[in-house]
Structure formats: structure tokens, C-alpha cells
Amino acid sequence: MASKRTLSMLIFLLRWFLSYFDLTALVSCSATTTAPTIPSTTSTTDPINTTMHLTALLGLCASTASAINLYVSDYAGNVTTLEFLQESSGNYSLKPTYVNPGCAPNPSWLTLDSHSRLLFCANEGLSSANGSLTTFTINSNGSLTSLSNTTTLSGPVSAVVYGDTHDKAIALAHYSGSAVSSYLLRDSKPAFSHQFPFTLPHPGVDPERQDAPHAHEVLTDPTGQYLLSPDLGSDLIHVFAINPESLALTPCKSIPATPGSGPRHGVFYNPTGFPNAGGKTYFYLVEELSGHISSYEVSYLPNQGGLSFTGPLQSENATWLFNVPGRNAPAEIEISPDNRFLIVSNRNSTAFTLPTIGDSDSISTWALDPKTGAFNFLQLWPSSGAFPRHFSISKTGQFVAVGLQSIQTVAILQRDVATGLIGEPVARVEVSGNVTAVVWDDEWTGMGWVG
């Protein structure tokens, strides 16, 4: 945990330095594109706006970097390396460079640990009694080498690495297995640690989808003290305390969500960007069955005794006021790298018809109010195809990679860092099967862009 405090302090010092010195003149980048415009009214002493400033500067440098890799999982059994590159013409290209079947038969989730250069792939095992977790090493050319394959409980659909840079573990959410499990990462290989099964005394409001507990995600809180798992079947958010020494998980009291809402994924928001420096923390929950986004204020109980949520403070249709056909099923939720916008993908609700693509679902963007935690509708935009099960935002915030499950495609959409608005696709490519996850390999290391 000491390393986390050190990292937080380094980030704080960097932001403080930026707030007193204009580093724009020190950044020498022969960029072929223009950095996002920073409004002249921006206060450089505001940590939120300073983050946006830094993001824009890094984005300017990134435009001259070499190709960036992305990794894509699909239900055909493959993990594909994609190369994303801006060519001399100014156009962008996206092409497969390597395909690895080592996570077959049903890769459902990818988690990248950039510090150790490992990629973890969860195999859902749709037609088998068990799932599995494959560990890949990432080679310098972007290809993947299988390091280990670990049998798991059935149905892993999400994974998160937790701990510090020296001692790490990985947790899995098991949708069909109705559980959360954890593995210590010894010599970068998973070693079983704990398994926490869930039970449901009776079906929920939606008996077809809520016939059993369905853990849909695992994520950590901003302080690294807790691991959470939204449970679509039980309308609960399970909470576990993380032992900072052993990384063992201890169950805490679960937090109830709105009955019948079907919690799927969530994300934390601390307006200051410094979770250990005080201030309020909020949690935003995507509800697959209700089609809503709900927000809560988070309180930390003493002695690492758990979390309590106040709310929902706000609950909005994930497509806002737009009437869309079908039953909207929001899937993924992220906060932009500059900590200013909430972004959600919407499935099964054809909001747009595009000339060359046809039916398209949507991505909604919401502006975050740092004073109240409110999320205010900003934009509903085509996802560039059907069923955006997953998306991820580049570290600079300039691009959104969208995994379009049903059309077996990854699309890269432009994004304006200053306004938060998503724009036209700059590249797209088909892969071997229904897309389940897409992640960027563009972590800033301090020496350059990895990828």
C-alpha cells in the first residue's frame, strides 16, 4: 500500500508543478495533428482542469509516437493484436497483426497489467463445466505468448488485478458460476486463493434473468482497500475488504441496488482525483435490466469494515430522453482520463441507421459535476455498429475503441478531449468472432508510450 501512496504523491507533485509552470513550451513534438484546444478560462490551479491540460499535452506527443497496439477477444476463441497507426497522409489504419487461440474456446474478458507486461484472458467456457484464465506475456512486437492456463469455476466474465507493484492478485467474476474467486500472482502465474459462492433464495423481479446470482464484474475502489462485484441476478453489489499484506479478500455487507435493475458494471468518481486526500467519492452503476445509470455517494466505514452507499442520488435512462426501439441494455461504463465525463455503451436499442453500416446502437456521454456528483446528459452518438458490448478509451482520451459484438468488428471513434464529444470513426476492422472485449496497450511509462 505504501507504493500507492508514493504514486499518489508523485501525481500530486506533477499536477502542482504544472499549475505553476506552463510546460507547453518544454514539450517539443513535431505533431501532425493539433492538440485539443484548452479554453482560456481554464484555471491552471484547478486539479481537474490541470489533468485535462496534461492529457492534452500527452496527446500531442502521442500523435508522433509509433503504432499503438490493442488486444481484442472474441467468442471464436481468439485474442487478436490490432495495430493502430496514423499514416503520413493523416488517415488512420487499424489492422490485425497477430492472432492467438490460447484462451479458447470462449474468451470473454481481457485485463492488461502494463507494469508486468501481462495480458489476462478469461475464458467463459460456455459449453463446458469450467472456465479458465490464461496468462499471456506481451512481446515487444505485440504478439502474445501463453505463460499459463488455469482452470476456474464456470463463467468468468470479468477480471481485475489488485495489490501493489510487488505483490499482486487477480479476482474473477463468475456469471454462470454465481461467485467471485481470487488468485495470487506468483511468478506472474495465478495460484488459487479464495472462492466466494453466492446464493439466491428466490428469483428476482425478472425471473428469466434473475434466476440465480450472476456476478458480472469485479473492480477495486479508488483507495485499493475494497473489491466490489455488481450482481445482475441478486440486485446487489458485493463488497470485499482487501488485506494489504496477504491480498486475501474478506466479505463485507453487500449493498442493495434497485430491485429488478440488474447491476452490470460500475465505476468510481472522486472529483479531486486524489482519493486519499478527502472529499466525496461517488459510484455510478450501469443497470442492464432497467436500462438506467444510477449514482450513489460512497462512505467508508471505520477499520476497513466495508462501504455504505447513499442513494440512488440520480437515476437516468442510459439513452436519456431519446425513444429507441427495443429494450435498451447498457453494457460498459467508464470515466474519461481527465475525470470530467461519464461514458456508457448502449445495446439492443437501434438508435441510428448509418448510410454504409446500417443499424447502429449508441454511446452516451454525460458531464460530471465535481461539486455534487451529478451527471448531466451531453451527447448520444452512434457506436458505429450493433451491440457495443465493450469499449475502452485511449490514455490521451482522444480515441474510443468500441467492441461491436454481433458484427464482429472493432471501431475506433475520435473524441474531443476538451468538449468530451465523440465523433466520427477513423478506422474499423473485422475480427474472427463476436467481440467481447477490447483494450489499449498505450500506458505512459515516463519514457515513452508502450506499444
XYZ file of C-alpha atoms in Angstrom:
451
model
C 0.000 0.000 0.000
C 2.988 2.312 0.537
C 3.704 2.298 -3.199
C 0.162 3.535 -3.885
C 0.700 6.471 -1.510
C 4.016 7.215 -3.203
C 2.379 7.171 -6.626
C -0.418 9.452 -5.424
C 2.160 11.890 -4.058
C 4.118 11.875 -7.331
C 0.942 12.623 -9.263
C 0.113 15.406 -6.813
C 3.573 16.952 -7.234
C 3.324 16.735 -11.013
C -0.037 18.490 -11.003
C 1.276 21.134 -8.592
C 4.259 21.725 -10.858
C 2.006 22.092 -13.896
C -0.186 24.555 -12.017
C 2.741 26.974 -11.571
C 4.726 26.449 -14.749
C 3.489 26.366 -18.315
C 5.170 23.254 -19.690
C 3.787 23.674 -23.188
C 6.996 25.317 -24.351
C 9.024 22.424 -22.976
C 7.129 19.841 -24.977
C 8.805 19.575 -28.360
C 6.781 17.318 -30.606
C 6.652 17.517 -34.383
C 2.977 16.636 -34.305
C 0.993 16.236 -37.486
C -2.256 16.898 -35.655
C -3.359 19.774 -33.453
C -3.598 19.300 -29.715
C -7.069 19.733 -28.240
C -7.813 23.381 -27.515
C -7.747 24.312 -23.844
C -10.235 27.135 -23.127
C -8.559 30.360 -21.995
C -10.865 30.482 -18.979
C -9.400 27.255 -17.596
C -7.862 27.697 -14.155
C -4.446 26.062 -14.060
C -4.706 25.682 -10.300
C -7.821 23.522 -10.575
C -6.640 19.885 -10.306
C -9.424 18.721 -12.628
C -8.548 21.220 -15.367
C -4.839 20.650 -14.813
C -5.450 16.971 -15.530
C -7.174 17.958 -18.777
C -4.186 20.179 -19.648
C -1.729 17.354 -19.014
C -3.871 14.930 -21.016
C -3.856 17.305 -23.967
C -0.070 17.705 -23.821
C 0.478 13.961 -23.670
C -1.950 13.560 -26.553
C 0.135 15.957 -28.632
C 3.257 13.889 -28.049
C 1.401 10.627 -28.612
C 0.454 11.732 -32.122
C 4.097 11.362 -33.152
C 4.599 8.008 -31.462
C 4.858 4.683 -33.205
C 1.881 2.427 -33.745
C -0.212 1.591 -30.712
C -1.439 -1.957 -30.147
C -4.860 -3.048 -28.991
C -5.951 -6.534 -27.924
C -9.355 -7.938 -28.806
C -11.071 -11.084 -27.527
C -13.872 -12.835 -29.364
C -16.126 -15.848 -28.926
C -14.444 -17.657 -31.821
C -11.657 -18.411 -29.352
C -9.044 -15.873 -30.382
C -7.196 -12.929 -28.926
C -6.129 -10.648 -31.769
C -3.460 -7.955 -31.723
C -4.511 -4.869 -33.686
C -2.095 -2.176 -34.862
C -3.490 1.374 -34.804
C -1.420 3.900 -36.736
C -1.710 7.397 -38.153
C -0.184 7.341 -41.610
C 1.703 10.160 -43.342
C -1.493 11.088 -45.187
C -3.144 11.878 -41.871
C -5.512 8.928 -42.170
C -5.615 6.174 -39.569
C -5.232 2.458 -40.153
C -6.285 -0.476 -37.981
C -5.125 -3.950 -38.922
C -4.670 -7.369 -37.300
C -1.039 -8.328 -36.806
C -1.218 -11.465 -34.638
C -3.904 -13.958 -33.640
C -3.538 -16.218 -30.592
C -6.017 -19.061 -29.836
C -4.598 -19.710 -26.357
C -7.718 -18.531 -24.491
C -10.165 -20.733 -26.406
C -12.933 -21.636 -26.617
C -14.834 -18.540 -25.377
C -12.682 -15.557 -24.384
C -14.957 -13.118 -22.546
C -12.699 -10.522 -20.911
C -9.205 -9.032 -21.116
C -7.242 -7.358 -18.327
C -3.915 -5.736 -19.156
C -1.276 -5.294 -16.454
C 1.026 -2.875 -18.225
C 3.678 -2.808 -15.493
C 4.347 -6.532 -15.698
C 3.581 -6.672 -19.445
C 0.994 -9.396 -18.900
C -2.416 -9.830 -20.502
C -5.000 -11.916 -18.648
C -7.829 -13.517 -20.600
C -10.926 -15.060 -19.015
C -12.487 -17.949 -20.944
C -16.195 -18.146 -20.145
C -16.451 -21.814 -21.132
C -19.987 -21.508 -22.480
C -20.371 -25.205 -23.250
C -18.181 -26.670 -20.502
C -18.390 -27.204 -16.760
C -15.462 -24.905 -16.062
C -13.912 -21.713 -17.280
C -10.253 -20.799 -17.404
C -7.801 -17.949 -17.008
C -4.961 -17.625 -19.498
C -1.902 -15.505 -18.785
C -0.062 -14.091 -21.796
C 3.265 -12.313 -21.870
C 3.266 -9.350 -24.228
C 6.209 -9.391 -26.597
C 7.860 -6.230 -27.915
C 6.253 -6.702 -31.336
C 2.758 -7.004 -29.860
C 2.455 -10.758 -30.215
C 1.353 -12.833 -27.230
C 2.978 -15.890 -25.673
C 0.925 -18.126 -23.391
C 2.517 -18.332 -19.953
C -0.105 -20.365 -18.096
C -3.667 -21.654 -18.304
C -5.591 -22.088 -15.056
C -8.910 -23.923 -14.707
C -11.528 -21.848 -12.887
C -15.130 -22.011 -11.798
C -17.552 -21.708 -14.711
C -18.467 -18.475 -16.419
C -15.753 -15.886 -15.701
C -16.783 -12.648 -17.436
C -14.609 -10.016 -15.735
C -11.215 -9.790 -14.041
C -9.237 -7.186 -12.145
C -5.640 -7.140 -10.904
C -5.182 -5.681 -7.418
C -2.329 -5.177 -4.963
C 0.854 -3.162 -5.448
C 3.740 -3.435 -7.886
C 5.407 -6.182 -5.827
C 2.543 -8.371 -4.627
C -0.488 -8.815 -6.843
C -3.590 -10.920 -7.138
C -6.356 -11.236 -9.690
C -10.072 -11.599 -8.993
C -12.727 -13.019 -11.322
C -16.491 -12.515 -11.507
C -18.317 -15.718 -12.489
C -21.657 -15.031 -14.163
C -22.890 -18.610 -14.543
C -20.809 -19.816 -11.588
C -22.502 -17.331 -9.214
C -19.291 -16.457 -7.410
C -16.188 -14.340 -7.089
C -12.788 -16.034 -6.979
C -9.259 -14.762 -6.415
C -5.777 -15.956 -7.322
C -2.397 -14.807 -6.066
C 0.014 -13.960 -8.868
C 3.188 -15.806 -8.007
C 5.916 -15.558 -10.618
C 3.184 -13.951 -12.729
C 1.173 -17.191 -12.636
C -2.209 -17.472 -10.856
C -2.325 -19.600 -7.689
C -5.792 -20.229 -6.239
C -6.574 -18.206 -3.124
C -10.308 -17.879 -2.383
C -13.732 -18.628 -3.798
C -16.920 -16.918 -2.631
C -20.170 -18.518 -3.872
C -23.431 -16.564 -3.761
C -26.963 -17.864 -3.284
C -30.404 -16.510 -4.158
C -33.380 -17.708 -2.061
C -35.904 -16.963 -4.806
C -35.931 -15.458 -8.319
C -35.801 -11.695 -8.635
C -38.169 -9.217 -10.266
C -37.108 -10.505 -13.692
C -37.287 -14.299 -13.125
C -35.851 -15.107 -16.554
C -32.654 -13.128 -15.987
C -32.616 -13.195 -12.181
C -32.974 -16.936 -11.605
C -29.643 -17.086 -9.750
C -26.838 -14.769 -8.628
C -24.907 -13.502 -11.646
C -21.709 -11.684 -10.685
C -20.978 -9.528 -13.722
C -17.861 -7.553 -12.873
C -15.070 -7.113 -10.359
C -13.456 -3.733 -9.701
C -11.484 -2.020 -6.962
C -12.314 1.222 -5.180
C -10.033 4.271 -5.620
C -8.160 3.633 -2.357
C -7.387 -0.001 -3.157
C -8.964 -1.150 0.117
C -12.021 -2.845 -1.363
C -13.077 -5.070 -4.227
C -16.668 -4.841 -5.498
C -18.809 -7.069 -7.709
C -22.149 -5.944 -9.204
C -24.545 -8.919 -9.231
C -27.153 -8.772 -12.004
C -29.160 -11.698 -10.638
C -29.374 -10.624 -6.999
C -29.635 -6.834 -7.421
C -26.660 -6.481 -5.086
C -23.178 -5.028 -5.109
C -20.936 -7.423 -3.209
C -18.100 -5.838 -1.223
C -14.830 -7.427 -0.065
C -12.104 -5.901 2.102
C -8.593 -6.441 0.720
C -5.905 -7.406 3.227
C -2.958 -5.158 2.260
C -0.386 -7.768 3.301
C -1.807 -11.106 2.117
C -4.252 -9.716 -0.511
C -6.874 -12.065 0.947
C -10.492 -10.989 0.498
C -12.931 -10.719 3.409
C -16.653 -10.416 2.606
C -18.359 -7.269 3.890
C -22.049 -6.431 3.883
C -23.423 -6.329 0.326
C -25.065 -3.135 -0.902
C -28.594 -3.378 -2.336
C -29.432 -1.917 -5.734
C -32.897 -1.054 -7.021
C -34.986 -4.266 -7.272
C -35.110 -5.557 -10.834
C -32.424 -3.161 -12.039
C -29.841 -5.837 -12.851
C -26.483 -4.269 -11.846
C -23.885 -4.959 -14.529
C -20.823 -2.686 -14.310
C -19.782 0.291 -12.206
C -17.164 2.992 -11.849
C -15.944 5.241 -9.019
C -15.535 9.011 -9.227
C -13.515 11.220 -6.902
C -13.723 14.837 -8.157
C -10.268 15.795 -6.874
C -8.566 12.788 -8.391
C -6.926 12.131 -5.008
C -8.992 9.542 -3.110
C -6.787 9.674 -0.018
C -6.960 13.467 0.225
C -10.547 13.621 1.431
C -13.564 14.911 -0.425
C -16.568 12.963 -1.577
C -16.494 9.774 -3.623
C -19.305 8.667 -5.929
C -20.209 5.390 -7.606
C -22.041 5.104 -10.935
C -23.822 1.860 -11.726
C -24.965 0.612 -15.125
C -28.187 -1.381 -14.756
C -28.637 -3.816 -17.628
C -32.249 -4.791 -16.936
C -33.685 -1.343 -16.178
C -31.584 0.364 -18.840
C -30.561 3.064 -16.366
C -27.477 4.672 -14.867
C -27.695 5.302 -11.121
C -25.375 7.256 -8.845
C -24.510 6.857 -5.169
C -22.413 8.698 -2.620
C -19.833 6.395 -1.040
C -18.951 6.335 2.665
C -16.076 4.359 4.179
C -16.786 2.511 7.411
C -14.062 2.577 10.109
C -11.444 -0.154 10.473
C -11.948 -1.328 6.892
C -15.397 -2.536 7.878
C -16.981 -2.025 4.484
C -18.721 0.604 2.399
C -22.118 2.236 2.546
C -23.911 3.838 -0.390
C -26.337 6.751 -0.100
C -28.840 6.854 -2.924
C -29.508 6.429 -5.644
C -28.936 10.173 -5.834
C -29.850 10.173 -9.513
C -31.128 7.598 -11.990
C -31.334 8.278 -15.722
C -32.204 6.310 -18.821
C -28.837 5.475 -20.374
C -30.071 6.859 -23.718
C -31.502 9.914 -21.896
C -34.828 11.104 -23.350
C -34.419 9.516 -26.752
C -37.058 6.942 -27.574
C -35.279 3.937 -29.011
C -36.746 0.680 -30.284
C -36.106 -2.495 -28.338
C -35.157 -2.893 -24.706
C -32.001 -0.943 -24.081
C -29.309 -2.963 -22.305
C -26.416 -0.693 -21.319
C -23.160 -2.597 -21.091
C -19.926 -0.757 -20.330
C -19.241 2.377 -18.301
C -16.043 4.435 -17.995
C -14.902 7.840 -16.818
C -12.710 9.818 -19.207
C -8.982 10.035 -18.391
C -9.354 13.712 -17.429
C -12.009 12.780 -14.831
C -14.699 15.016 -16.394
C -17.082 12.792 -18.348
C -19.057 9.581 -17.851
C -19.420 7.374 -20.938
C -21.806 4.421 -21.398
C -22.413 1.985 -24.273
C -25.997 1.002 -25.129
C -27.019 -2.288 -26.786
C -30.180 -3.767 -28.232
C -31.694 -0.334 -28.928
C -31.064 0.689 -32.506
C -30.892 4.463 -32.142
C -29.309 5.217 -35.515
C -29.243 3.993 -39.094
C -25.939 4.777 -40.797
C -25.523 5.004 -44.596
C -22.734 2.468 -45.047
C -23.178 0.417 -41.870
C -26.908 0.099 -41.305
C -28.365 -0.251 -37.828
C -26.248 1.150 -35.032
C -26.566 1.232 -31.273
C -25.239 4.163 -29.277
C -22.776 5.620 -26.812
C -23.970 8.262 -24.367
C -21.736 10.885 -22.761
C -22.528 12.717 -19.538
C -20.737 15.695 -17.967
C -19.812 15.180 -14.318
C -20.453 17.912 -11.754
C -17.488 17.851 -9.334
C -19.474 19.700 -6.654
C -22.471 17.360 -6.468
C -21.525 14.215 -8.400
C -24.486 14.785 -10.723
C -24.161 13.500 -14.281
C -25.700 15.709 -16.954
C -26.557 14.490 -20.444
C -24.200 15.747 -23.145
C -24.453 13.502 -26.214
C -25.948 10.365 -27.743
C -23.763 9.180 -30.617
C -23.684 6.152 -32.955
C -21.445 3.343 -31.738
C -20.612 2.639 -35.411
C -22.486 -0.664 -35.422
C -24.593 -3.077 -33.450
C -24.204 -4.344 -29.886
C -21.294 -2.412 -28.322
C -20.625 -4.896 -25.543
C -17.365 -3.268 -24.551
C -15.318 -0.146 -25.169
C -12.159 1.426 -23.820
C -10.731 4.928 -24.010
C -7.149 5.659 -25.024
C -4.930 7.138 -22.306
C -4.962 10.551 -24.011
C -8.754 10.475 -24.256
C -8.593 11.148 -28.000
C -9.977 7.789 -29.153
C -12.618 5.281 -28.098
C -12.201 1.652 -29.197
C -15.622 0.006 -29.437
C -16.122 -3.766 -29.467
C -19.218 -4.428 -31.589
C -20.145 -7.950 -30.581
C -22.777 -9.005 -33.089
C -20.987 -7.685 -36.198
C -17.551 -8.978 -35.121
C -15.955 -5.559 -35.528
C -13.773 -3.096 -33.654
C -14.297 0.583 -34.477
C -12.080 3.470 -33.363
C -14.011 6.702 -32.794
C -12.464 10.134 -32.477
C -13.126 12.083 -29.295
C -12.662 15.767 -28.487
C -10.809 15.885 -25.176
C -11.844 19.463 -24.378
C -15.585 19.115 -25.028
C -15.979 15.397 -24.322
C -17.883 14.898 -27.576
C -17.368 11.674 -29.523
C -17.001 11.999 -33.286
C -16.738 10.001 -36.473
C -14.940 6.650 -36.734
C -11.388 6.905 -38.034
C -10.790 3.169 -38.511
C -12.551 -0.179 -38.205
C -11.697 -3.825 -38.756
C -13.445 -7.179 -38.580
C -12.101 -9.958 -36.379
C -12.720 -13.701 -36.214
C -15.783 -13.794 -33.956
C -18.237 -11.928 -31.747
C -16.214 -9.289 -29.900
C -16.250 -9.469 -26.102
C -13.500 -7.026 -25.045
C -11.001 -4.559 -26.478
C -8.153 -2.907 -24.540
C -5.477 -0.363 -25.437
C -1.796 -1.015 -24.815
C -0.803 2.649 -24.583
C 0.311 3.085 -20.992
C 2.544 6.112 -20.422
C 5.736 4.940 -18.736
C 7.555 8.236 -18.282
C 9.994 7.280 -21.033
C 7.516 6.928 -23.864
C 4.383 5.186 -24.990
C 4.366 1.424 -24.570
C 3.039 -0.230 -27.688
